[in-house]
Amino acid sequence: MINRQALLADIQGLLKHIEADLLDRSTSLEVPEIGQALRTRYAEAQSASRTALNFEDWRTDAITQVAAAWVLSAVFVRFLEDNGLIPVPKISGPAGEKLKRARDEHELFFRSYPKLNDRDYLLSLFDALTKHAATAEVFGPHNPLRELPQWLSGDAGTALIGFFQKIDANTGTLIHDFTNPALDTRFLGDLYQDLSEAARKKYALLQTPVFVEEFILDRTLSPALDEFALATPDYEARLENDGRLNPADRFRMIDPACGSGHFLLGAFERLVQAWRSKEPGTNASVLVQRALDSIHGVDLNPYAIAIARFRLIVRAIYLLGVKRLVDTPAFHVELACADSLLHAPFRVSKSEGQRQLDFELESEADDECDHAYFAENLPLAKKLLERKQYHAVVANPPYITPKDSVLNGRYRKRFDSCHRQYSLAVPFLEQIVALACPGGYTGQITANSFMKREFGSKLIEQFLPRIDLTHVIDTSGAYIPGHGTPTVILFGRNRKPVGTTVRAVLGIKGEPSTPADPAHGLVWTSILRQIDKAGAQDDFTSTADVSRETLGRHPWSIGGGGAAELKEQLEEACESSLESSVDSIGFMCITKQDDVFSQPRSVLVRNACEGEHIRPFGIGEEVRDWTTENGDWVIYPYDKAVRTLSKDRVPKLLRFMWLNKTVLEDRKVFGGQTYRQVGKPWYEYGQIPVDRQSTPLSITFAFVATHNHFVLDRGGKVFNRTAPVIKLPADATEDEHLALLGLLNSST
């Protein structure tokens, strides 16, 4: 059986070994064609405005994807071998006779092809699996390793094979055994999430727990199936001769950020069960393929798509009771590697000339991105991402902000709700609704930051009022494994609002301790128990029907137990607002390159930087409990009047910063030009409002925090945009600052 924790730890080490090999080969003079090919592909991506990364960072991403493809492809083969679906093992098999047989097969290959190496041996195994209809797409032309198969060295191929043949010296058995009678592939979800730490952080890789997936499918897929398929009187009449539905009549669901396929697997099982109940006499393989025809997924991560595709095929094999891969029907799976936000055919209203979710008007497609990386199947992706075709749309989209400036701009252009420093939850929410057919059901778990932070204002005030948002469920207090970011679940339908209220489950307090079983945590159980009972309340949540008018105003307050009502009463009773009592509220500086300007004080002192032009640097996460922690310091190239210093005033500072001069010159100003193009001094900040530097006293606060954290600063510190400042009138005394500080830190 599979030891998930040990497998993950060991495979992470294997991945790093493969990555190092690919990096070495991409810079090697022995195989210059690899580096040249990568340069060409990078230039194509840049030309298509697909990336703003420099070549080295872009190549690092490509290396991770290709290394993962090699490792996971070998894992897939081992899983098939260990579970008897491939009767003659080629990589390994349980220690003993099967391991010996695999080594014999390896030796026979090199007797026939003595000039080849272990990379070629692995490729021959993958080639053989493309001849099996069920696994052709898994190992086929869009697998990232197929683009430059010679990129991996023969020695790395040997390391791959050796990894899967390692024997435990104490037991004499293989260290990693993939045998599983139930053909359970959930371990692949763990690999997807944690295989590469760099990829996990960059792309916010996170699998959805089963209990969350089931809850969302219960309220999207199940009612959609009842309404659009099972309850349709002429359902049988629409069946073709082979028991399938005409493409135009099929029930459809999609996850446009499907990851390793948890929602898809859950939907697949439900659909098979539904078709079996409806047609107990129909051939099982027909029903399984019909279910596969109904589920669709898109993800920009090629190894996520590979895992999702393999998991669906394996589950189909299990449900049919097939024992050998050669006996498996030619299943087709509708999954595509692509960027759901970039390649989706968008719509422009002819009458108003602007993008919008439009329920009546005819529309035409706007400009799309036609560039595709090798692993991306653009024709299929564009078909899957056609709007208004799905009866159910579900997702757990990434919670990150798009760091790549080119992609950030393209998403912003395509989705009206993208505002300021938006998170990907915003365009995905628009996309999820737009993919649904008229009346289609939508559900997603997403970061709740849009509810309070400024970037969510357009989403809440302009987009959500136009759709039938049905449920808002505060899950920030529930324990959901892997989800460190506070979340909310949103349900809705792609139609104009119905009724004047939205059912809301409001949080009162969080999980008191980590539950042994997250599916039975106190907060999650409270949500399940009370979601359908208006006015219900316990220690953890309360349920209310909130007016759409209230939810059409930013920010949202979804505190339960009367917190929202109390907030409204306080706002109605207040005599003045904070805004009317202060001069300004906002950031003190934006360097646009904190990694250069912010350094440990010891580093700046050791490099003899001018002491009067380095200052303590304050960031939001250090503003806690009436004080700011001492963190890094920041280079401050300004005089007392906040005028940029001439180069001769800070020669040592500039010498220290010189290695980053090109990076700093490449920063953008408003309008899109660089510092270099407009002649702006390369050592200046991005922005520094002069008026907020003119008086020493400030009240700073953490821009993102779970509680009130306001701190009085008496001057001398520089705060970045994560710690905005409140500036009172110039003649305000310290006592006036302290009085306001006390109020801001109070519970009200």
XYZ file of C-alpha atoms in Angstrom:
748
model
C 0.000 0.000 0.000
C 1.010 3.613 -0.541
C 2.730 5.465 2.288
C 1.750 8.987 1.183
C 4.018 10.922 3.510
C 7.128 8.889 2.727
C 6.339 8.910 -0.999
C 5.933 12.674 -1.073
C 9.176 13.321 0.811
C 11.174 10.997 -1.436
C 9.608 12.210 -4.690
C 10.316 15.838 -3.787
C 13.997 14.880 -3.636
C 13.722 13.045 -6.954
C 12.069 16.074 -8.570
C 14.919 18.327 -7.457
C 17.412 15.893 -8.988
C 15.528 15.935 -12.303
C 15.219 19.738 -12.194
C 18.979 20.075 -11.682
C 19.578 17.780 -14.645
C 17.252 19.815 -16.896
C 18.857 23.091 -15.824
C 22.316 21.711 -16.555
C 21.232 20.436 -19.965
C 19.586 23.758 -20.859
C 22.896 25.584 -20.385
C 25.209 22.845 -21.664
C 27.366 23.399 -24.724
C 27.070 19.680 -25.445
C 23.365 20.045 -26.339
C 23.052 23.695 -27.468
C 19.825 22.942 -29.360
C 17.942 22.673 -26.051
C 18.913 26.164 -24.903
C 18.196 27.534 -28.367
C 14.744 25.919 -28.423
C 13.909 27.365 -25.012
C 15.023 30.844 -26.095
C 12.772 30.587 -29.155
C 9.758 29.548 -27.093
C 10.404 32.314 -24.589
C 10.599 34.911 -27.370
C 7.298 33.631 -28.762
C 5.640 33.939 -25.349
C 6.972 37.465 -24.912
C 5.877 38.475 -28.401
C 2.367 37.202 -27.656
C 2.281 39.233 -24.401
C 2.034 35.996 -22.473
C 4.674 36.695 -19.834
C 6.617 39.490 -18.189
C 9.099 37.128 -16.547
C 12.753 37.297 -17.410
C 14.135 34.296 -19.287
C 15.703 32.639 -16.245
C 12.467 32.726 -14.210
C 10.427 31.600 -17.208
C 12.845 28.719 -17.775
C 12.639 27.736 -14.106
C 8.874 27.366 -14.443
C 9.316 25.295 -17.610
C 11.885 23.078 -15.885
C 9.514 22.362 -13.000
C 6.688 21.450 -15.371
C 8.855 19.118 -17.458
C 10.499 17.523 -14.417
C 7.059 16.909 -12.898
C 5.897 15.368 -16.177
C 8.757 12.840 -16.143
C 8.269 11.955 -12.486
C 4.477 11.673 -12.649
C 4.514 9.694 -15.888
C 6.736 7.150 -14.147
C 4.379 7.142 -11.138
C 1.438 6.457 -13.474
C 3.280 3.484 -15.007
C 4.145 2.086 -11.574
C 0.535 2.419 -10.421
C -0.684 0.509 -13.487
C 2.001 -2.146 -13.020
C 1.517 -2.664 -9.290
C -2.247 -3.053 -9.706
C -1.965 -5.594 -12.508
C -3.400 -3.409 -15.253
C -0.098 -3.888 -17.083
C 0.645 -7.606 -16.666
C 4.324 -7.428 -17.647
C 6.085 -4.777 -15.506
C 8.644 -2.604 -17.299
C 9.788 -0.299 -14.499
C 9.188 -2.438 -11.447
C 6.487 -4.302 -9.595
C 6.273 -5.917 -6.160
C 9.698 -7.146 -5.097
C 10.461 -10.703 -6.124
C 9.479 -12.290 -9.392
C 7.852 -9.163 -10.867
C 10.838 -6.971 -10.055
C 13.084 -9.562 -11.694
C 10.778 -9.592 -14.728
C 10.989 -5.789 -15.015
C 14.789 -5.936 -14.930
C 14.727 -8.644 -17.590
C 12.559 -6.427 -19.808
C 15.029 -3.584 -19.280
C 17.929 -5.845 -20.332
C 16.059 -7.111 -23.418
C 15.459 -3.532 -24.570
C 19.166 -2.722 -24.548
C 20.052 -5.921 -26.349
C 17.871 -4.637 -29.186
C 18.932 -0.988 -28.872
C 22.469 -0.936 -27.407
C 23.101 2.710 -28.369
C 20.093 4.089 -26.493
C 19.883 5.021 -22.805
C 17.409 4.874 -19.921
C 15.664 8.054 -21.054
C 14.895 6.284 -24.321
C 13.728 3.226 -22.408
C 11.216 5.315 -20.456
C 10.043 7.008 -23.642
C 9.452 3.586 -25.193
C 7.218 2.675 -22.227
C 5.247 5.900 -22.583
C 4.975 5.352 -26.351
C 3.520 1.892 -25.758
C 0.875 3.375 -23.453
C -0.222 5.839 -26.125
C -1.335 2.792 -28.109
C -3.842 1.908 -25.389
C -6.957 3.957 -26.074
C -7.587 4.625 -22.382
C -4.137 6.083 -21.682
C -3.302 7.633 -25.061
C -4.098 11.170 -23.915
C -2.227 10.809 -20.610
C 1.069 9.930 -22.295
C 0.339 11.553 -25.649
C 1.284 14.680 -27.568
C 0.406 17.304 -24.933
C 2.496 15.723 -22.172
C 5.195 18.395 -21.450
C 8.049 15.879 -21.718
C 7.152 15.349 -25.395
C 8.147 18.853 -26.442
C 11.885 18.318 -25.924
C 12.291 14.613 -25.075
C 16.094 14.849 -25.371
C 16.159 17.509 -22.651
C 16.428 14.839 -19.955
C 19.794 13.108 -19.804
C 20.251 9.355 -19.899
C 21.727 9.479 -16.397
C 18.588 11.190 -15.074
C 16.531 8.455 -16.741
C 18.615 5.901 -14.854
C 17.959 7.772 -11.603
C 14.213 7.721 -12.312
C 14.147 3.978 -12.875
C 16.409 3.344 -9.902
C 14.121 5.368 -7.632
C 11.186 3.083 -8.380
C 13.233 -0.089 -7.864
C 14.648 0.747 -4.432
C 14.407 -2.080 -1.919
C 13.965 -1.686 1.833
C 17.053 -3.386 3.281
C 15.141 -4.434 6.423
C 12.147 -6.049 4.724
C 13.390 -6.932 1.254
C 10.328 -5.235 -0.272
C 10.062 -2.208 -2.533
C 10.202 1.043 -0.611
C 7.257 2.451 -2.568
C 4.400 0.077 -3.302
C 1.478 1.492 -5.314
C -0.824 -1.488 -4.857
C -4.396 -0.429 -4.040
C -7.329 -2.837 -4.554
C -9.791 0.075 -4.752
C -7.568 1.885 -7.297
C -7.714 4.966 -5.054
C -5.680 7.786 -6.645
C -6.187 10.504 -4.065
C -2.475 10.280 -3.218
C -1.889 11.945 -6.596
C -3.725 14.991 -5.281
C -1.172 15.204 -2.494
C 1.613 15.031 -5.066
C -0.048 17.762 -7.135
C -0.226 20.093 -4.171
C 3.177 19.487 -2.608
C 5.431 18.048 -5.311
C 7.150 21.396 -5.909
C 7.196 23.958 -3.129
C 8.045 26.757 -5.570
C 5.116 25.832 -7.845
C 2.784 25.478 -4.863
C 3.552 28.999 -3.678
C 3.535 30.609 -7.108
C 0.314 29.024 -8.348
C -1.390 28.540 -4.959
C -1.776 24.797 -5.604
C -4.394 23.493 -3.194
C -6.685 20.505 -3.393
C -10.253 20.755 -2.146
C -11.092 18.487 0.821
C -13.726 15.840 0.062
C -16.282 17.193 2.539
C -16.138 20.667 0.962
C -16.330 19.207 -2.544
C -19.398 17.122 -1.591
C -21.132 20.116 0.000
C -20.647 22.260 -3.100
C -21.709 19.474 -5.474
C -24.795 18.812 -3.337
C -25.975 22.368 -4.036
C -24.880 22.737 -7.646
C -24.491 19.488 -9.559
C -27.345 17.598 -7.881
C -30.077 20.231 -8.388
C -28.788 20.997 -11.887
C -28.955 17.300 -12.765
C -32.511 17.071 -11.459
C -33.625 20.192 -13.296
C -31.820 19.936 -16.620
C -31.467 16.193 -17.246
C -33.218 13.627 -15.099
C -36.543 15.466 -14.906
C -36.681 16.199 -18.647
C -39.657 14.297 -20.151
C -38.084 13.694 -23.581
C -34.742 12.559 -22.173
C -34.864 9.078 -23.753
C -35.960 10.547 -27.076
C -32.745 12.562 -27.239
C -30.505 9.501 -26.960
C -28.537 8.411 -29.983
C -28.429 4.762 -31.069
C -25.388 3.979 -28.911
C -27.017 5.305 -25.769
C -25.169 8.607 -25.817
C -26.724 12.032 -25.938
C -26.362 14.376 -28.862
C -23.653 16.906 -27.980
C -26.197 19.737 -27.867
C -28.359 17.797 -25.391
C -25.737 16.542 -22.966
C -25.772 17.522 -19.351
C -22.594 19.532 -18.708
C -20.556 20.622 -15.722
C -17.109 22.240 -15.598
C -14.411 23.203 -13.151
C -12.352 25.976 -14.835
C -9.584 25.649 -12.222
C -9.782 21.892 -11.821
C -6.342 21.183 -10.351
C -5.897 17.462 -9.752
C -9.597 16.846 -10.342
C -11.345 16.465 -6.971
C -14.562 18.142 -8.115
C -14.417 16.188 -11.381
C -14.006 12.838 -9.612
C -16.900 13.610 -7.282
C -19.108 14.694 -10.175
C -18.143 11.619 -12.203
C -19.223 9.231 -9.438
C -22.559 11.051 -9.031
C -23.288 11.075 -12.734
C -22.550 7.377 -13.175
C -24.856 6.603 -10.254
C -27.574 8.871 -11.687
C -27.430 7.263 -15.142
C -27.446 3.761 -13.633
C -30.564 4.596 -11.631
C -32.234 6.048 -14.709
C -31.231 3.233 -17.083
C -30.353 0.054 -15.186
C -30.377 -1.966 -18.396
C -27.867 0.141 -20.343
C -24.340 -1.189 -20.853
C -22.045 0.021 -18.065
C -19.335 1.273 -20.431
C -21.900 3.461 -22.221
C -22.999 5.024 -18.923
C -19.409 5.595 -17.813
C -18.523 7.325 -21.081
C -21.714 9.395 -20.896
C -20.643 10.581 -17.452
C -17.162 11.396 -18.780
C -18.768 13.313 -21.661
C -20.623 15.440 -19.119
C -17.662 16.616 -17.038
C -15.090 19.120 -18.224
C -12.038 20.710 -16.689
C -9.415 23.310 -17.504
C -6.258 24.204 -15.602
C -3.106 26.114 -16.553
C -0.878 23.578 -14.802
C -0.052 20.715 -17.206
C 0.736 18.210 -14.496
C -2.563 19.016 -12.766
C -4.371 18.106 -15.977
C -2.272 14.949 -16.359
C -3.183 13.838 -12.835
C -6.878 14.685 -13.264
C -7.028 12.787 -16.569
C -5.256 9.733 -15.128
C -7.494 9.717 -12.040
C -10.676 9.805 -14.125
C -9.466 6.983 -16.377
C -8.466 4.833 -13.404
C -11.821 5.454 -11.721
C -13.638 4.512 -14.905
C -11.616 1.286 -15.056
C -12.541 0.504 -11.442
C -16.255 1.161 -11.963
C -16.280 -1.186 -14.949
C -14.359 -3.877 -13.074
C -11.769 -4.143 -15.852
C -8.624 -6.017 -14.816
C -6.278 -5.263 -17.719
C -5.518 -2.040 -19.528
C -5.756 -3.809 -22.876
C -9.435 -4.587 -22.163
C -10.325 -0.994 -21.282
C -12.668 0.852 -23.675
C -11.416 3.925 -25.552
C -12.526 6.466 -22.969
C -12.386 10.109 -23.950
C -11.935 12.763 -21.269
C -12.746 16.438 -21.871
C -9.848 18.109 -20.046
C -7.577 20.825 -21.401
C -4.431 22.523 -20.178
C -4.942 26.263 -20.684
C -5.433 29.529 -18.847
C -9.176 29.775 -18.217
C -8.960 33.542 -17.827
C -6.856 34.170 -20.916
C -8.200 31.847 -23.578
C -11.900 32.028 -22.837
C -13.832 33.507 -25.758
C -15.025 36.821 -24.382
C -18.065 38.838 -25.320
C -18.632 42.484 -26.180
C -22.171 43.860 -26.186
C -22.965 45.335 -29.610
C -25.367 47.855 -28.165
C -23.235 49.200 -25.331
C -19.740 48.484 -26.627
C -18.468 47.091 -23.362
C -18.033 43.645 -21.857
C -20.829 42.537 -19.655
C -22.767 39.515 -18.524
C -25.684 39.876 -20.898
C -28.784 37.743 -20.704
C -30.598 38.940 -23.823
C -28.364 40.727 -26.318
C -26.505 39.089 -29.169
C -22.761 39.474 -28.796
C -19.513 38.934 -30.613
C -16.117 37.655 -29.508
C -13.381 40.117 -28.650
C -9.636 39.679 -29.051
C -8.360 36.460 -27.460
C -4.881 35.141 -26.744
C -3.985 32.687 -29.514
C -0.562 31.809 -28.159
C -0.288 28.321 -26.714
C 2.478 26.577 -24.827
C 3.249 23.036 -25.957
C 1.209 21.366 -23.206
C -1.833 23.513 -23.917
C -4.635 22.226 -26.113
C -6.017 25.544 -27.310
C -8.719 24.312 -29.725
C -10.198 22.079 -27.027
C -9.812 24.752 -24.353
C -11.664 27.336 -26.427
C -14.469 24.836 -27.012
C -14.684 24.030 -23.303
C -14.602 27.702 -22.316
C -17.423 28.814 -24.591
C -19.827 30.753 -22.442
C -23.347 29.879 -21.294
C -23.097 26.137 -21.965
C -22.825 24.510 -18.518
C -25.633 23.439 -16.225
C -23.267 23.437 -13.231
C -19.984 25.277 -12.692
C -17.850 24.685 -9.590
C -14.353 25.761 -8.584
C -11.809 26.374 -5.865
C -9.822 29.044 -7.734
C -6.363 30.312 -6.726
C -6.384 32.889 -3.914
C -3.295 34.772 -5.075
C -2.812 38.093 -6.826
C -1.428 37.753 -10.372
C 2.227 38.754 -10.003
C 3.114 38.672 -13.711
C 2.433 42.252 -14.870
C 1.576 41.214 -18.435
C -0.996 38.638 -17.342
C -2.287 41.003 -14.670
C -2.995 43.580 -17.359
C -4.608 41.115 -19.732
C -6.952 39.778 -17.055
C -7.801 43.336 -16.050
C -8.702 44.143 -19.642
C -10.930 41.084 -19.993
C -12.784 41.178 -16.681
C -14.519 44.364 -15.581
C -14.463 43.425 -11.890
C -10.637 43.411 -11.746
C -9.839 46.461 -9.664
C -6.671 47.739 -8.057
C -4.523 44.903 -6.681
C -7.158 42.247 -7.244
C -6.872 38.572 -6.385
C -7.674 35.879 -8.931
C -10.855 35.140 -6.991
C -12.362 38.201 -8.720
C -12.026 37.289 -12.426
C -12.752 33.653 -11.649
C -16.041 34.590 -10.018
C -17.021 36.420 -13.203
C -15.844 33.522 -15.355
C -17.655 30.900 -13.291
C -20.984 32.666 -13.734
C -20.377 33.394 -17.408
C -19.724 29.717 -18.192
C -23.115 28.707 -16.780
C -26.087 28.411 -19.102
C -29.153 30.596 -18.388
C -30.338 29.389 -15.008
C -27.215 27.255 -14.526
C -25.966 26.584 -10.977
C -22.628 27.913 -9.730
C -20.658 27.248 -6.571
C -17.174 28.068 -5.380
C -15.071 28.289 -2.263
C -12.795 31.287 -2.468
C -10.769 33.771 -0.424
C -12.982 36.238 1.432
C -10.563 39.146 1.013
C -12.745 40.733 -1.695
C -15.433 41.345 0.946
C -13.376 43.898 2.864
C -10.448 45.011 0.730
C -10.848 47.767 -1.806
C -10.176 45.572 -4.840
C -13.519 43.819 -4.237
C -15.655 46.950 -4.496
C -16.439 46.644 -8.219
C -17.243 42.963 -7.870
C -19.678 43.583 -5.020
C -21.252 46.807 -6.257
C -21.360 46.235 -10.027
C -21.201 42.516 -10.837
C -22.932 40.542 -8.087
C -26.137 42.656 -8.126
C -26.693 41.540 -11.745
C -26.814 37.803 -10.983
C -28.923 35.583 -8.763
C -26.570 35.181 -5.815
C -28.397 32.673 -3.609
C -26.075 31.845 -0.697
C -23.135 33.466 1.096
C -21.538 31.101 3.623
C -18.804 32.330 5.936
C -16.325 29.454 6.241
C -13.510 31.534 7.714
C -14.017 29.968 11.140
C -14.192 26.385 9.887
C -11.120 24.164 9.906
C -10.468 23.298 6.243
C -7.127 21.492 5.849
C -4.603 23.417 3.793
C -6.743 26.548 3.647
C -4.833 29.037 5.760
C -6.561 31.901 3.955
C -10.035 32.809 5.345
C -12.672 31.608 2.899
C -16.286 32.027 1.876
C -18.544 29.765 -0.193
C -20.769 31.444 -2.770
C -23.704 29.817 -4.554
C -25.657 31.421 -7.361
C -27.426 30.988 -10.675
C -26.756 32.631 -14.012
C -29.910 34.666 -14.237
C -31.281 37.963 -13.011
C -31.804 38.190 -9.243
C -34.807 36.317 -7.872
C -36.231 37.672 -4.636
C -34.950 40.498 -2.474
C -32.799 38.499 -0.058
C -29.806 36.147 -0.059
C -29.422 33.282 2.409
C -26.308 33.906 4.514
C -24.584 31.728 7.084
C -22.742 34.184 9.313
C -19.743 33.346 11.460
C -19.796 33.993 15.217
C -16.624 32.261 16.397
C -14.092 29.897 14.937
C -13.150 26.310 15.630
C -11.870 26.183 19.246
C -9.248 23.546 18.403
C -8.142 21.435 15.466
C -10.782 18.715 15.033
C -9.713 15.097 14.630
C -11.980 14.883 11.589
C -12.376 18.229 9.777
C -15.629 17.014 8.180
C -17.120 16.882 11.690
C -15.617 20.092 13.045
C -17.932 22.157 15.211
C -18.108 25.111 12.807
C -18.576 22.983 9.696
C -21.262 20.902 11.417
C -23.002 24.119 12.445
C -23.016 25.323 8.828
C -24.527 22.064 7.576
C -27.137 22.006 10.322
C -28.319 25.585 9.936
C -27.946 26.591 6.292
C -31.565 25.762 5.474
C -33.053 27.240 8.660
C -33.588 31.002 8.527
C -33.027 32.600 11.928
C -31.154 29.599 13.355
C -28.231 30.320 15.676
C -25.783 28.422 17.856
C -22.381 29.199 19.357
C -20.616 29.161 15.987
C -22.905 30.466 13.229
C -26.221 32.123 12.642
C -28.394 32.033 9.538
C -30.158 35.070 8.103
C -31.774 36.261 4.903
C -29.777 39.378 4.041
C -31.196 41.969 1.671
C -29.598 42.214 -1.764
C -29.346 45.941 -1.214
C -27.061 45.342 1.780
C -24.913 42.879 -0.185
C -24.677 45.402 -3.016
C -22.570 47.724 -0.849
C -18.864 47.280 -0.201
C -17.502 46.214 2.257
C -19.499 43.210 3.430
C -19.946 42.505 7.111
C -21.005 38.901 7.578
C -20.427 38.512 11.282
C -23.130 36.413 12.917
C -24.829 36.575 16.281
C -26.110 40.091 15.633
C -22.705 41.565 14.687
C -23.942 42.869 11.333
C -27.050 44.394 12.919
C -24.929 46.024 15.629
C -22.638 47.478 12.977
C -25.642 49.013 11.191
C -26.923 50.526 14.447
C -23.524 52.009 15.230
C -23.291 53.506 11.752
C -26.769 54.993 12.028
C -26.028 56.471 15.460
C -22.571 57.901 14.754
C -22.238 61.684 14.624
C -19.106 61.811 12.491
C -16.896 59.537 10.451
C -13.156 58.964 10.606
C -12.843 60.476 7.145
C -14.250 63.795 8.375
C -11.762 63.942 11.271
C -8.476 63.380 9.465
C -6.415 64.954 6.707
C -5.708 61.757 4.784
C -5.561 57.972 4.950
C -3.311 55.972 2.651
C 0.088 54.543 1.978
C 3.272 56.291 3.100
C 5.414 54.869 0.315
C 5.507 52.306 -2.461
C 9.061 51.400 -3.423
C 7.988 49.026 -6.227
C 10.973 46.900 -5.269
C 10.958 46.219 -1.525
C 13.470 43.396 -1.953
C 16.108 45.962 -2.980
C 15.267 48.899 -0.734
C 14.494 46.881 2.405
C 17.464 45.181 4.079
C 18.585 44.075 7.542
C 20.153 47.072 9.286
C 23.391 45.147 9.789
C 23.753 44.744 5.995
C 23.330 48.470 5.380
C 25.740 49.380 8.187
C 28.316 46.848 7.010
C 28.226 48.466 3.560
C 28.792 51.916 5.131
C 25.494 53.288 3.749
C 24.844 56.876 4.818
C 23.216 56.517 8.239
C 20.903 59.522 7.961
C 19.301 57.969 4.877
C 18.358 54.584 6.230
C 15.262 54.215 8.394
C 13.234 51.519 10.155
C 10.776 49.921 7.716
C 7.242 49.101 8.829
C 5.065 46.461 7.176
C 1.507 45.417 7.965
C 2.239 42.049 9.533
C 4.543 43.713 12.073
C 1.808 46.098 13.288
C 0.318 44.228 16.220
C -0.947 44.911 19.742
C -0.282 48.674 19.995
C 3.262 48.432 18.708
C 5.341 47.691 15.626
C 7.993 45.024 15.743
C 11.549 45.832 14.739
C 12.109 44.325 11.321
C 14.239 45.358 8.382
C 15.387 48.869 7.544
C 14.844 50.744 4.311
C 16.966 52.965 2.098
C 15.478 56.486 2.146
C 16.995 58.590 -0.687
C 15.199 61.838 0.246
C 15.910 65.014 2.223
C 13.669 66.520 4.907
C 11.504 68.169 2.265
C 11.075 64.751 0.554
C 13.149 65.840 -2.444
C 15.193 63.148 -4.188
C 18.844 63.420 -3.215
C 21.467 63.992 -5.877
C 23.869 61.122 -6.561
C 26.802 62.847 -4.884
C 24.863 63.032 -1.591
C 24.520 59.244 -1.220
C 27.433 57.602 -3.075
C 27.696 54.643 -0.700
C 23.981 53.901 -0.872
C 24.097 53.923 -4.657
C 27.174 51.715 -4.706
C 25.303 49.211 -2.533
C 22.245 49.331 -4.841
C 24.241 49.290 -8.090
C 23.878 45.541 -8.763
C 20.101 46.061 -8.929
C 20.235 49.160 -11.145
C 18.776 47.389 -14.194
C 15.931 45.906 -12.168
C 15.124 49.313 -10.697
C 15.267 51.023 -14.086
C 12.790 48.471 -15.442
C 10.115 49.489 -12.942
C 7.039 50.979 -14.582
C 5.579 54.433 -14.026
C 1.966 55.397 -14.717
C 1.347 54.989 -18.416
C 3.421 51.820 -18.723
C 6.837 53.302 -19.510
C 9.917 52.418 -17.483
C 12.037 54.642 -15.247
C 14.721 54.460 -17.927
C 12.364 55.650 -20.671
C 11.050 58.656 -18.751
C 14.402 59.599 -17.226
C 13.340 59.103 -13.617
C 16.228 58.543 -11.144
C 16.650 54.800 -10.817
C 17.033 54.916 -7.028
C 13.724 56.713 -6.340
C 10.679 55.043 -4.792
C 7.689 54.242 -6.944
C 5.497 56.688 -5.022
C 5.954 58.788 -1.882
C 3.187 61.301 -1.040
C 4.930 64.407 0.264
C 2.077 65.570 2.502
C 2.167 62.368 4.546
C 5.844 62.929 5.361
C 5.386 66.532 6.528
C 4.320 65.810 10.129
C 5.999 63.239 12.384
C 2.934 61.794 14.151
C 1.007 59.057 12.354
C -1.414 56.286 13.227
C -0.561 53.205 11.226
C -2.528 49.980 10.909
C -2.290 46.524 9.403
C -4.020 46.538 6.030
C -4.905 42.849 6.441
C -5.698 41.623 9.954
C -8.298 39.648 11.860
C -8.554 42.261 14.665
C -8.040 45.985 15.173
C -4.326 46.761 15.168
C -3.642 50.517 15.212
C -0.347 51.950 16.423
C 0.930 55.487 17.097
C 4.224 56.283 15.370
C 6.082 59.370 16.540
C 8.168 59.684 13.393
C 11.322 58.327 11.848
C 9.801 55.139 10.473
C 8.824 54.469 6.857
C 5.725 52.318 6.298
C 5.004 50.477 3.079
C 1.589 49.993 1.488
C 0.690 47.016 3.721
C 0.756 49.413 6.697
C -1.181 52.545 5.628
C -1.128 55.653 7.809
C -3.794 57.988 9.157
C -2.674 61.619 9.195
C -4.479 64.113 11.410
C -4.346 67.888 10.788
C -0.863 69.361 11.253
C -1.853 71.085 14.513
C -3.271 67.913 16.129
C -1.646 67.088 19.469
C -0.307 63.768 20.628
C -3.223 63.496 23.073
C -5.658 63.824 20.164
C -3.808 61.061 18.345
C -3.964 58.843 21.451
C -7.684 59.497 21.914
C -8.359 58.424 18.352
C -6.007 55.465 18.743
C -7.996 54.181 21.721
C -11.232 54.381 19.790
C -9.788 52.635 16.733
C -8.476 49.768 18.846
C -11.745 49.313 20.733
C -14.191 46.504 19.987
C -16.628 48.962 18.385
